[in-house]
Structures are given as C-alpha cells and as structure tokens.
A tleap script that builds the chain and sets N, CA, C and O, in Angstrom:
source leaprc.protein.ff14SB
mol = sequence {
  NMET SER VAL PRO LEU THR ALA SER LEU TYR
  VAL PRO GLY THR LEU ASP ASP ALA ASP LYS
  VAL LEU ALA ASP ILE GLY THR GLY TYR PHE
  VAL GLU LYS THR MET ASP GLU GLY ARG ASN
  TYR CYS GLU ARG LYS ILE ASN LEU VAL LYS
  SER ASN PHE ASP LEU LEU ASN GLU VAL PRO
  LEU SER SER SER SER SER THR PHE ASN GLY
  MET LYS HIE ILE THR CLEU
}
set mol.1.N position { 4.351 1.295 -18.886 }
set mol.1.CA position { 3.546 1.324 -17.610 }
set mol.1.C position { 2.419 0.354 -17.915 }
set mol.1.O position { 1.904 0.228 -19.026 }
set mol.2.N position { 2.053 -0.387 -16.714 }
set mol.2.CA position { 0.994 -1.334 -16.782 }
set mol.2.C position { -0.318 -0.653 -16.171 }
set mol.2.O position { -0.284 0.048 -15.160 }
set mol.3.N position { -1.417 -0.922 -16.859 }
set mol.3.CA position { -2.717 -0.376 -16.486 }
set mol.3.C position { -3.534 -1.584 -16.015 }
set mol.3.O position { -3.616 -2.578 -16.737 }
set mol.4.N position { -4.170 -1.522 -14.760 }
set mol.4.CA position { -4.862 -2.634 -14.223 }
set mol.4.C position { -6.299 -2.513 -14.874 }
set mol.4.O position { -6.929 -1.455 -14.882 }
set mol.5.N position { -6.751 -3.687 -15.413 }
set mol.5.CA position { -8.121 -3.836 -15.920 }
set mol.5.C position { -8.980 -4.440 -14.782 }
set mol.5.O position { -10.088 -3.974 -14.519 }
set mol.6.N position { -8.420 -5.538 -14.080 }
set mol.6.CA position { -9.000 -6.245 -13.022 }
set mol.6.C position { -7.976 -6.284 -11.933 }
set mol.6.O position { -6.976 -5.569 -12.003 }
set mol.7.N position { -8.195 -7.123 -10.893 }
set mol.7.CA position { -7.225 -7.335 -9.817 }
set mol.7.C position { -6.057 -8.114 -10.290 }
set mol.7.O position { -4.958 -8.009 -9.746 }
set mol.8.N position { -6.292 -8.921 -11.334 }
set mol.8.CA position { -5.042 -9.764 -11.781 }
set mol.8.C position { -4.756 -9.647 -13.293 }
set mol.8.O position { -3.918 -10.368 -13.836 }
set mol.9.N position { -5.502 -8.683 -13.984 }
set mol.9.CA position { -5.183 -8.393 -15.426 }
set mol.9.C position { -4.696 -6.949 -15.735 }
set mol.9.O position { -5.401 -5.961 -15.530 }
set mol.10.N position { -3.431 -6.902 -16.248 }
set mol.10.CA position { -2.814 -5.587 -16.532 }
set mol.10.C position { -2.567 -5.590 -18.025 }
set mol.10.O position { -2.333 -6.651 -18.603 }
set mol.11.N position { -2.611 -4.471 -18.644 }
set mol.11.CA position { -2.353 -4.244 -20.078 }
set mol.11.C position { -1.341 -3.022 -20.156 }
set mol.11.O position { -1.315 -2.143 -19.295 }
set mol.12.N position { -0.541 -3.048 -21.228 }
set mol.12.CA position { 0.440 -1.959 -21.460 }
set mol.12.C position { -0.275 -0.609 -21.686 }
set mol.12.O position { -1.327 -0.653 -22.325 }
set mol.13.N position { 0.145 0.531 -21.260 }
set mol.13.CA position { -0.506 1.675 -21.408 }
set mol.13.C position { 0.486 2.868 -21.421 }
set mol.13.O position { 1.643 2.694 -21.038 }
set mol.14.N position { 0.076 4.013 -21.833 }
set mol.14.CA position { 0.847 5.274 -21.862 }
set mol.14.C position { 0.080 6.485 -21.262 }
set mol.14.O position { -1.149 6.471 -21.182 }
set mol.15.N position { 0.765 7.433 -20.884 }
set mol.15.CA position { 0.009 8.783 -20.280 }
set mol.15.C position { -0.192 9.544 -21.411 }
set mol.15.O position { 0.759 9.646 -22.186 }
set mol.16.N position { -1.357 10.168 -21.702 }
set mol.16.CA position { -1.569 11.191 -22.639 }
set mol.16.C position { -1.203 12.588 -22.019 }
set mol.16.O position { -0.653 13.465 -22.685 }
set mol.17.N position { -1.507 12.716 -20.848 }
set mol.17.CA position { -1.292 13.977 -20.067 }
set mol.17.C position { -0.349 13.664 -18.815 }
set mol.17.O position { -0.834 13.231 -17.770 }
set mol.18.N position { 1.087 13.913 -18.971 }
set mol.18.CA position { 1.899 13.450 -18.016 }
set mol.18.C position { 1.885 14.495 -16.828 }
set mol.18.O position { 2.613 14.311 -15.853 }
set mol.19.N position { 1.081 15.554 -16.914 }
set mol.19.CA position { 1.070 16.596 -15.840 }
set mol.19.C position { 0.146 16.098 -14.737 }
set mol.19.O position { 0.400 16.491 -13.599 }
set mol.20.N position { -0.859 15.312 -14.914 }
set mol.20.CA position { -1.700 14.993 -13.925 }
set mol.20.C position { -1.953 13.509 -13.866 }
set mol.20.O position { -2.051 12.863 -14.909 }
set mol.21.N position { -2.067 12.916 -12.616 }
set mol.21.CA position { -2.346 11.414 -12.490 }
set mol.21.C position { -3.535 11.248 -11.465 }
set mol.21.O position { -3.973 12.181 -10.793 }
set mol.22.N position { -3.954 10.099 -11.428 }
set mol.22.CA position { -4.998 9.626 -10.561 }
set mol.22.C position { -4.367 8.677 -9.460 }
set mol.22.O position { -3.739 7.639 -9.665 }
set mol.23.N position { -4.683 9.282 -8.213 }
set mol.23.CA position { -4.124 8.331 -7.113 }
set mol.23.C position { -5.230 7.658 -6.471 }
set mol.23.O position { -6.248 8.266 -6.143 }
set mol.24.N position { -5.042 6.284 -6.261 }
set mol.24.CA position { -6.046 5.457 -5.646 }
set mol.24.C position { -5.863 5.560 -4.105 }
set mol.24.O position { -4.915 5.057 -3.501 }
set mol.25.N position { -6.886 6.275 -3.532 }
set mol.25.CA position { -6.792 6.493 -2.098 }
set mol.25.C position { -7.466 5.312 -1.295 }
set mol.25.O position { -7.392 5.340 -0.066 }
set mol.26.N position { -8.063 4.364 -1.876 }
set mol.26.CA position { -8.663 3.309 -1.340 }
set mol.26.C position { -10.194 3.138 -1.515 }
set mol.26.O position { -10.853 4.118 -1.863 }
set mol.27.N position { -10.754 2.023 -1.308 }
set mol.27.CA position { -12.252 1.831 -1.364 }
set mol.27.C position { -12.817 2.349 -2.612 }
set mol.27.O position { -13.952 2.825 -2.619 }
set mol.28.N position { -12.019 2.280 -3.778 }
set mol.28.CA position { -12.545 2.746 -5.058 }
set mol.28.C position { -12.546 4.189 -5.304 }
set mol.28.O position { -13.113 4.623 -6.308 }
set mol.29.N position { -11.953 4.983 -4.464 }
set mol.29.CA position { -11.830 6.428 -4.611 }
set mol.29.C position { -10.644 6.807 -5.197 }
set mol.29.O position { -9.608 6.263 -4.816 }
set mol.30.N position { -10.614 7.738 -6.154 }
set mol.30.CA position { -9.370 8.231 -6.835 }
set mol.30.C position { -9.281 9.723 -6.686 }
set mol.30.O position { -10.330 10.366 -6.647 }
set mol.31.N position { -8.171 10.304 -6.603 }
set mol.31.CA position { -7.997 11.753 -6.410 }
set mol.31.C position { -6.996 12.230 -7.644 }
set mol.31.O position { -5.938 11.651 -7.887 }
set mol.32.N position { -7.432 13.235 -8.296 }
set mol.32.CA position { -6.489 13.802 -9.286 }
set mol.32.C position { -5.431 14.701 -8.677 }
set mol.32.O position { -5.739 15.630 -7.930 }
set mol.33.N position { -4.141 14.406 -9.016 }
set mol.33.CA position { -2.999 15.091 -8.469 }
set mol.33.C position { -2.055 15.507 -9.543 }
set mol.33.O position { -2.071 14.904 -10.617 }
set mol.34.N position { -1.282 16.434 -9.345 }
set mol.34.CA position { -0.180 16.721 -10.278 }
set mol.34.C position { 0.900 15.610 -10.138 }
set mol.34.O position { 0.883 14.865 -9.158 }
set mol.35.N position { 1.788 15.502 -11.061 }
set mol.35.CA position { 2.738 14.491 -11.143 }
set mol.35.C position { 3.597 14.518 -9.791 }
set mol.35.O position { 3.854 13.492 -9.162 }
set mol.36.N position { 4.011 15.787 -9.414 }
set mol.36.CA position { 4.749 15.863 -8.126 }
set mol.36.C position { 3.944 15.430 -6.897 }
set mol.36.O position { 4.388 14.652 -6.052 }
set mol.37.N position { 2.769 15.972 -6.860 }
set mol.37.CA position { 1.860 15.543 -5.726 }
set mol.37.C position { 1.600 13.959 -5.742 }
set mol.37.O position { 1.513 13.355 -4.674 }
set mol.38.N position { 1.490 13.368 -6.843 }
set mol.38.CA position { 1.316 12.001 -6.975 }
set mol.38.C position { 2.556 11.193 -6.470 }
set mol.38.O position { 2.473 10.206 -5.739 }
set mol.39.N position { 3.702 11.727 -6.944 }
set mol.39.CA position { 5.016 11.112 -6.604 }
set mol.39.C position { 5.156 11.202 -4.979 }
set mol.39.O position { 5.551 10.220 -4.349 }
set mol.40.N position { 4.851 12.292 -4.401 }
set mol.40.CA position { 4.897 12.594 -2.978 }
set mol.40.C position { 3.949 11.734 -2.319 }
set mol.40.O position { 4.333 11.146 -1.308 }
set mol.41.N position { 2.772 11.568 -2.732 }
set mol.41.CA position { 1.752 10.627 -2.095 }
set mol.41.C position { 2.381 9.192 -2.086 }
set mol.41.O position { 2.391 8.535 -1.045 }
set mol.42.N position { 2.863 8.750 -3.164 }
set mol.42.CA position { 3.407 7.430 -3.224 }
set mol.42.C position { 4.662 7.136 -2.259 }
set mol.42.O position { 4.874 6.065 -1.691 }
set mol.43.N position { 5.350 8.149 -2.197 }
set mol.43.CA position { 6.570 8.010 -1.328 }
set mol.43.C position { 6.142 7.983 0.099 }
set mol.43.O position { 6.765 7.300 0.912 }
set mol.44.N position { 5.059 8.727 0.454 }
set mol.44.CA position { 4.567 8.756 1.838 }
set mol.44.C position { 3.853 7.404 2.158 }
set mol.44.O position { 3.925 6.891 3.274 }
set mol.45.N position { 3.181 6.871 1.148 }
set mol.45.CA position { 2.586 5.542 1.498 }
set mol.45.C position { 3.583 4.479 1.613 }
set mol.45.O position { 3.440 3.596 2.458 }
set mol.46.N position { 4.641 4.506 0.774 }
set mol.46.CA position { 5.777 3.589 0.903 }
set mol.46.C position { 6.482 3.642 2.150 }
set mol.46.O position { 6.900 2.620 2.695 }
set mol.47.N position { 6.644 4.904 2.669 }
set mol.47.CA position { 7.374 5.112 4.026 }
set mol.47.C position { 6.408 4.581 5.077 }
set mol.47.O position { 6.898 3.999 6.045 }
set mol.48.N position { 5.126 4.714 4.992 }
set mol.48.CA position { 4.211 4.267 6.052 }
set mol.48.C position { 4.154 2.757 6.117 }
set mol.48.O position { 4.105 2.195 7.211 }
set mol.49.N position { 4.158 2.056 4.932 }
set mol.49.CA position { 4.235 0.643 4.917 }
set mol.49.C position { 5.454 0.128 5.498 }
set mol.49.O position { 5.412 -0.815 6.288 }
set mol.50.N position { 6.685 0.760 5.116 }
set mol.50.CA position { 7.975 0.333 5.688 }
set mol.50.C position { 7.918 0.579 7.316 }
set mol.50.O position { 8.376 -0.269 8.082 }
set mol.51.N position { 7.417 1.611 7.714 }
set mol.51.CA position { 7.418 1.971 9.136 }
set mol.51.C position { 6.650 0.815 9.829 }
set mol.51.O position { 7.152 0.186 10.760 }
set mol.52.N position { 5.424 0.564 9.344 }
set mol.52.CA position { 4.552 -0.436 9.892 }
set mol.52.C position { 5.178 -1.784 9.865 }
set mol.52.O position { 5.037 -2.541 10.826 }
set mol.53.N position { 5.889 -2.137 8.770 }
set mol.53.CA position { 6.664 -3.360 8.691 }
set mol.53.C position { 7.660 -3.473 9.791 }
set mol.53.O position { 7.728 -4.511 10.450 }
set mol.54.N position { 8.445 -2.444 10.021 }
set mol.54.CA position { 9.471 -2.241 11.001 }
set mol.54.C position { 8.932 -2.480 12.410 }
set mol.54.O position { 9.574 -3.129 13.236 }
set mol.55.N position { 7.717 -1.931 12.671 }
set mol.55.CA position { 7.138 -1.999 13.980 }
set mol.55.C position { 6.643 -3.426 14.279 }
set mol.55.O position { 6.714 -3.896 15.414 }
set mol.56.N position { 6.146 -4.095 13.240 }
set mol.56.CA position { 5.717 -5.538 13.372 }
set mol.56.C position { 6.880 -6.393 13.671 }
set mol.56.O position { 6.759 -7.315 14.478 }
set mol.57.N position { 8.108 -6.128 13.020 }
set mol.57.CA position { 9.273 -6.959 13.264 }
set mol.57.C position { 9.793 -6.767 14.652 }
set mol.57.O position { 10.548 -7.630 15.098 }
set mol.58.N position { 9.458 -5.678 15.424 }
set mol.58.CA position { 9.909 -5.413 16.801 }
set mol.58.C position { 9.198 -6.179 17.785 }
set mol.58.O position { 9.707 -6.395 18.885 }
set mol.59.N position { 7.848 -6.686 17.414 }
set mol.59.CA position { 7.059 -7.384 18.258 }
set mol.59.C position { 7.673 -8.816 18.573 }
set mol.59.O position { 7.839 -9.609 17.646 }
set mol.60.N position { 8.024 -9.160 19.931 }
set mol.60.CA position { 8.530 -10.529 20.139 }
set mol.60.C position { 7.453 -11.537 20.118 }
set mol.60.O position { 6.511 -11.489 20.909 }
set mol.61.N position { 7.599 -12.549 19.118 }
set mol.61.CA position { 6.611 -13.457 19.012 }
set mol.61.C position { 6.414 -14.506 20.072 }
set mol.61.O position { 5.311 -15.029 20.231 }
set mol.62.N position { 7.527 -14.844 20.846 }
set mol.62.CA position { 7.642 -15.823 21.785 }
set mol.62.C position { 6.791 -15.314 23.073 }
set mol.62.O position { 6.137 -16.154 23.691 }
set mol.63.N position { 6.788 -14.105 23.444 }
set mol.63.CA position { 6.065 -13.625 24.549 }
set mol.63.C position { 4.657 -13.363 24.323 }
set mol.63.O position { 3.871 -13.285 25.267 }
set mol.64.N position { 4.294 -13.221 23.088 }
set mol.64.CA position { 2.801 -12.761 22.766 }
set mol.64.C position { 2.143 -13.928 22.041 }
set mol.64.O position { 1.041 -13.764 21.518 }
set mol.65.N position { 2.779 -15.110 21.986 }
set mol.65.CA position { 2.040 -16.184 21.278 }
set mol.65.C position { 1.530 -17.196 22.290 }
set mol.65.O position { 2.132 -17.356 23.352 }
set mol.66.N position { 0.456 -17.867 21.993 }
set mol.66.CA position { -0.122 -18.937 22.793 }
set mol.66.C position { -0.568 -20.123 21.990 }
set mol.66.O position { -0.662 -20.023 20.766 }
set mol.67.N position { -0.843 -21.220 22.605 }
set mol.67.CA position { -1.402 -22.404 21.882 }
set mol.67.C position { -2.834 -22.745 22.313 }
set mol.67.O position { -3.079 -22.848 23.515 }
set mol.68.N position { -3.682 -22.905 21.500 }
set mol.68.CA position { -5.091 -23.283 21.750 }
set mol.68.C position { -5.520 -24.256 20.704 }
set mol.68.O position { -5.475 -24.027 19.496 }
set mol.69.N position { -5.987 -25.488 21.323 }
set mol.69.CA position { -6.331 -26.616 20.480 }
set mol.69.C position { -5.373 -27.036 19.438 }
set mol.69.O position { -5.700 -27.349 18.294 }
set mol.70.N position { -4.095 -27.024 19.933 }
set mol.70.CA position { -2.947 -27.336 19.007 }
set mol.70.C position { -2.596 -26.381 17.919 }
set mol.70.O position { -1.734 -26.680 17.093 }
set mol.71.N position { -3.256 -25.199 17.884 }
set mol.71.CA position { -2.887 -24.198 16.983 }
set mol.71.C position { -2.188 -23.131 17.594 }
set mol.71.O position { -2.489 -22.809 18.743 }
set mol.72.N position { -1.261 -22.519 16.956 }
set mol.72.CA position { -0.605 -21.401 17.611 }
set mol.72.C position { -1.251 -20.088 17.289 }
set mol.72.O position { -1.516 -19.847 16.111 }
set mol.73.N position { -1.514 -19.264 18.176 }
set mol.73.CA position { -2.126 -17.964 17.940 }
set mol.73.C position { -1.144 -16.882 18.386 }
set mol.73.O position { -0.489 -16.984 19.423 }
set mol.74.N position { -1.075 -15.861 17.568 }
set mol.74.CA position { -0.162 -14.815 17.873 }
set mol.74.C position { -0.942 -13.423 18.064 }
set mol.74.O position { -1.575 -12.933 17.129 }
set mol.75.N position { -0.873 -12.906 19.131 }
set mol.75.CA position { -1.482 -11.579 19.372 }
set mol.75.C position { -0.544 -10.414 19.254 }
set mol.75.O position { 0.467 -10.299 19.947 }
set mol.76.N position { -0.943 -9.527 18.310 }
set mol.76.CA position { -0.202 -8.326 18.047 }
set mol.76.C position { -0.624 -7.089 18.789 }
set mol.76.O position { -0.029 -6.027 18.608 }
savepdb mol mol.pdb
quit
C-alpha cells in the first residue's frame, strides 16, 4: 500500500491494525472506521463519481455551448 506524505509524494507502508482505517472525508478531516465501513464508504464514493460522470456525459455540448471573443464556453 502507498501512504501519501504530500500531494505528490507516496511511500510504501503497511497496516499495523487491519481492523480500523481512517477515511478522508475532505477538507483535512478524517474519520476512523472499521475495515468494512471504510470499504463501504469507498464503494459509495466511487459510485457517486461514476454517477456524476454519467450525468455529465448526457449533457449535449452543442446546444449548451456558445462562443464569446473567439473562445468556446460550455454551460452545464
């Protein structure tokens, strides 16, 4: 497993206690969860991102785009 030290630097790591994990819930906040809760949280986040991606793919670009000063703008 890779452990992030900074936004672009990762080092190899291992889990000492495989029963609990920390879930990054955003803005520097972490929540301690059991392994099953952490897996469930990750699966829900993955499904949310996939769902949002699918919704964005359904937006027709030709009908919602315009040109301003030679640059194309897309309104979602």
